[in-house]
Amino acid sequence: MSSWFGGPAGPDPLMVLLVVILLARFLLWFCLGTFIDYRLAQRFPHKPKED
C-alpha cells in the first residue's frame, strides 16, 4: 500500500493539489447550490395547493 502513496518519498505534490482542488470545487458547488435553493425559496414562497 505504501507504493500507492509514492513509497518512502511520500505522495506526489501534484496529485495532492489535484485532490484538494477537486474537493474544493465539490464543496463550493454544493454550498452554492444550497444557497441558490435557499434564495429561490425565499423569493417564491410555497403556496398551498388549491383545488
JSON list of C-alpha atoms in Angstrom, two decimals:
[
{"chain": "A", "resi": 1, "resn": "MET", "atom": "CA", "xyz": [0.00, 0.00, 0.00]},
{"chain": "A", "resi": 2, "resn": "SER", "atom": "CA", "xyz": [2.94, 2.34, 0.59]},
{"chain": "A", "resi": 3, "resn": "SER", "atom": "CA", "xyz": [3.85, 2.15, -3.11]},
{"chain": "A", "resi": 4, "resn": "TRP", "atom": "CA", "xyz": [0.39, 3.54, -3.97]},
{"chain": "A", "resi": 5, "resn": "PHE", "atom": "CA", "xyz": [1.20, 6.67, -1.94]},
{"chain": "A", "resi": 6, "resn": "GLY", "atom": "CA", "xyz": [4.53, 7.16, -3.66]},
{"chain": "A", "resi": 7, "resn": "GLY", "atom": "CA", "xyz": [6.70, 4.97, -1.48]},
{"chain": "A", "resi": 8, "resn": "PRO", "atom": "CA", "xyz": [9.07, 6.47, 1.09]},
{"chain": "A", "resi": 9, "resn": "ALA", "atom": "CA", "xyz": [9.18, 9.84, -0.73]},
{"chain": "A", "resi": 10, "resn": "GLY", "atom": "CA", "xyz": [5.50, 10.48, 0.08]},
{"chain": "A", "resi": 11, "resn": "PRO", "atom": "CA", "xyz": [2.61, 11.41, -2.22]},
{"chain": "A", "resi": 12, "resn": "ASP", "atom": "CA", "xyz": [3.18, 13.34, -5.42]},
{"chain": "A", "resi": 13, "resn": "PRO", "atom": "CA", "xyz": [2.56, 17.07, -4.69]},
{"chain": "A", "resi": 14, "resn": "LEU", "atom": "CA", "xyz": [0.67, 17.50, -7.98]},
{"chain": "A", "resi": 15, "resn": "MET", "atom": "CA", "xyz": [-1.67, 14.63, -7.09]},
{"chain": "A", "resi": 16, "resn": "VAL", "atom": "CA", "xyz": [-2.32, 16.13, -3.66]},
{"chain": "A", "resi": 17, "resn": "LEU", "atom": "CA", "xyz": [-3.02, 19.51, -5.29]},
{"chain": "A", "resi": 18, "resn": "LEU", "atom": "CA", "xyz": [-5.42, 17.89, -7.74]},
{"chain": "A", "resi": 19, "resn": "VAL", "atom": "CA", "xyz": [-7.33, 16.16, -4.95]},
{"chain": "A", "resi": 20, "resn": "VAL", "atom": "CA", "xyz": [-7.53, 19.39, -2.92]},
{"chain": "A", "resi": 21, "resn": "ILE", "atom": "CA", "xyz": [-8.82, 21.32, -5.94]},
{"chain": "A", "resi": 22, "resn": "LEU", "atom": "CA", "xyz": [-11.44, 18.67, -6.69]},
{"chain": "A", "resi": 23, "resn": "LEU", "atom": "CA", "xyz": [-12.63, 18.65, -3.08]},
{"chain": "A", "resi": 24, "resn": "ALA", "atom": "CA", "xyz": [-12.80, 22.46, -3.01]},
{"chain": "A", "resi": 25, "resn": "ARG", "atom": "CA", "xyz": [-14.81, 22.50, -6.26]},
{"chain": "A", "resi": 26, "resn": "PHE", "atom": "CA", "xyz": [-17.24, 19.92, -4.89]},
{"chain": "A", "resi": 27, "resn": "LEU", "atom": "CA", "xyz": [-17.72, 21.81, -1.63]},
{"chain": "A", "resi": 28, "resn": "LEU", "atom": "CA", "xyz": [-18.20, 25.15, -3.39]},
{"chain": "A", "resi": 29, "resn": "TRP", "atom": "CA", "xyz": [-20.65, 23.60, -5.85]},
{"chain": "A", "resi": 30, "resn": "PHE", "atom": "CA", "xyz": [-22.64, 22.01, -3.02]},
{"chain": "A", "resi": 31, "resn": "CYS", "atom": "CA", "xyz": [-22.69, 25.21, -0.92]},
{"chain": "A", "resi": 32, "resn": "LEU", "atom": "CA", "xyz": [-23.59, 27.40, -3.89]},
{"chain": "A", "resi": 33, "resn": "GLY", "atom": "CA", "xyz": [-26.43, 25.06, -4.87]},
{"chain": "A", "resi": 34, "resn": "THR", "atom": "CA", "xyz": [-27.79, 25.10, -1.34]},
{"chain": "A", "resi": 35, "resn": "PHE", "atom": "CA", "xyz": [-27.56, 28.90, -1.21]},
{"chain": "A", "resi": 36, "resn": "ILE", "atom": "CA", "xyz": [-29.39, 29.28, -4.54]},
{"chain": "A", "resi": 37, "resn": "ASP", "atom": "CA", "xyz": [-32.14, 26.91, -3.37]},
{"chain": "A", "resi": 38, "resn": "TYR", "atom": "CA", "xyz": [-32.47, 28.93, -0.17]},
{"chain": "A", "resi": 39, "resn": "ARG", "atom": "CA", "xyz": [-32.70, 32.23, -2.07]},
{"chain": "A", "resi": 40, "resn": "LEU", "atom": "CA", "xyz": [-35.25, 30.87, -4.52]},
{"chain": "A", "resi": 41, "resn": "ALA", "atom": "CA", "xyz": [-37.36, 29.51, -1.67]},
{"chain": "A", "resi": 42, "resn": "GLN", "atom": "CA", "xyz": [-37.43, 32.99, -0.13]},
{"chain": "A", "resi": 43, "resn": "ARG", "atom": "CA", "xyz": [-38.34, 34.66, -3.41]},
{"chain": "A", "resi": 44, "resn": "PHE", "atom": "CA", "xyz": [-41.11, 32.19, -4.29]},
{"chain": "A", "resi": 45, "resn": "PRO", "atom": "CA", "xyz": [-42.78, 31.04, -1.07]},
{"chain": "A", "resi": 46, "resn": "HIS", "atom": "CA", "xyz": [-44.56, 27.73, -1.17]},
{"chain": "A", "resi": 47, "resn": "LYS", "atom": "CA", "xyz": [-48.26, 28.26, -1.87]},
{"chain": "A", "resi": 48, "resn": "PRO", "atom": "CA", "xyz": [-50.92, 25.90, -0.57]},
{"chain": "A", "resi": 49, "resn": "LYS", "atom": "CA", "xyz": [-52.44, 23.67, -3.22]},
{"chain": "A", "resi": 50, "resn": "GLU", "atom": "CA", "xyz": [-55.79, 24.95, -4.48]},
{"chain": "A", "resi": 51, "resn": "ASP", "atom": "CA", "xyz": [-58.45, 22.63, -5.87]}
]
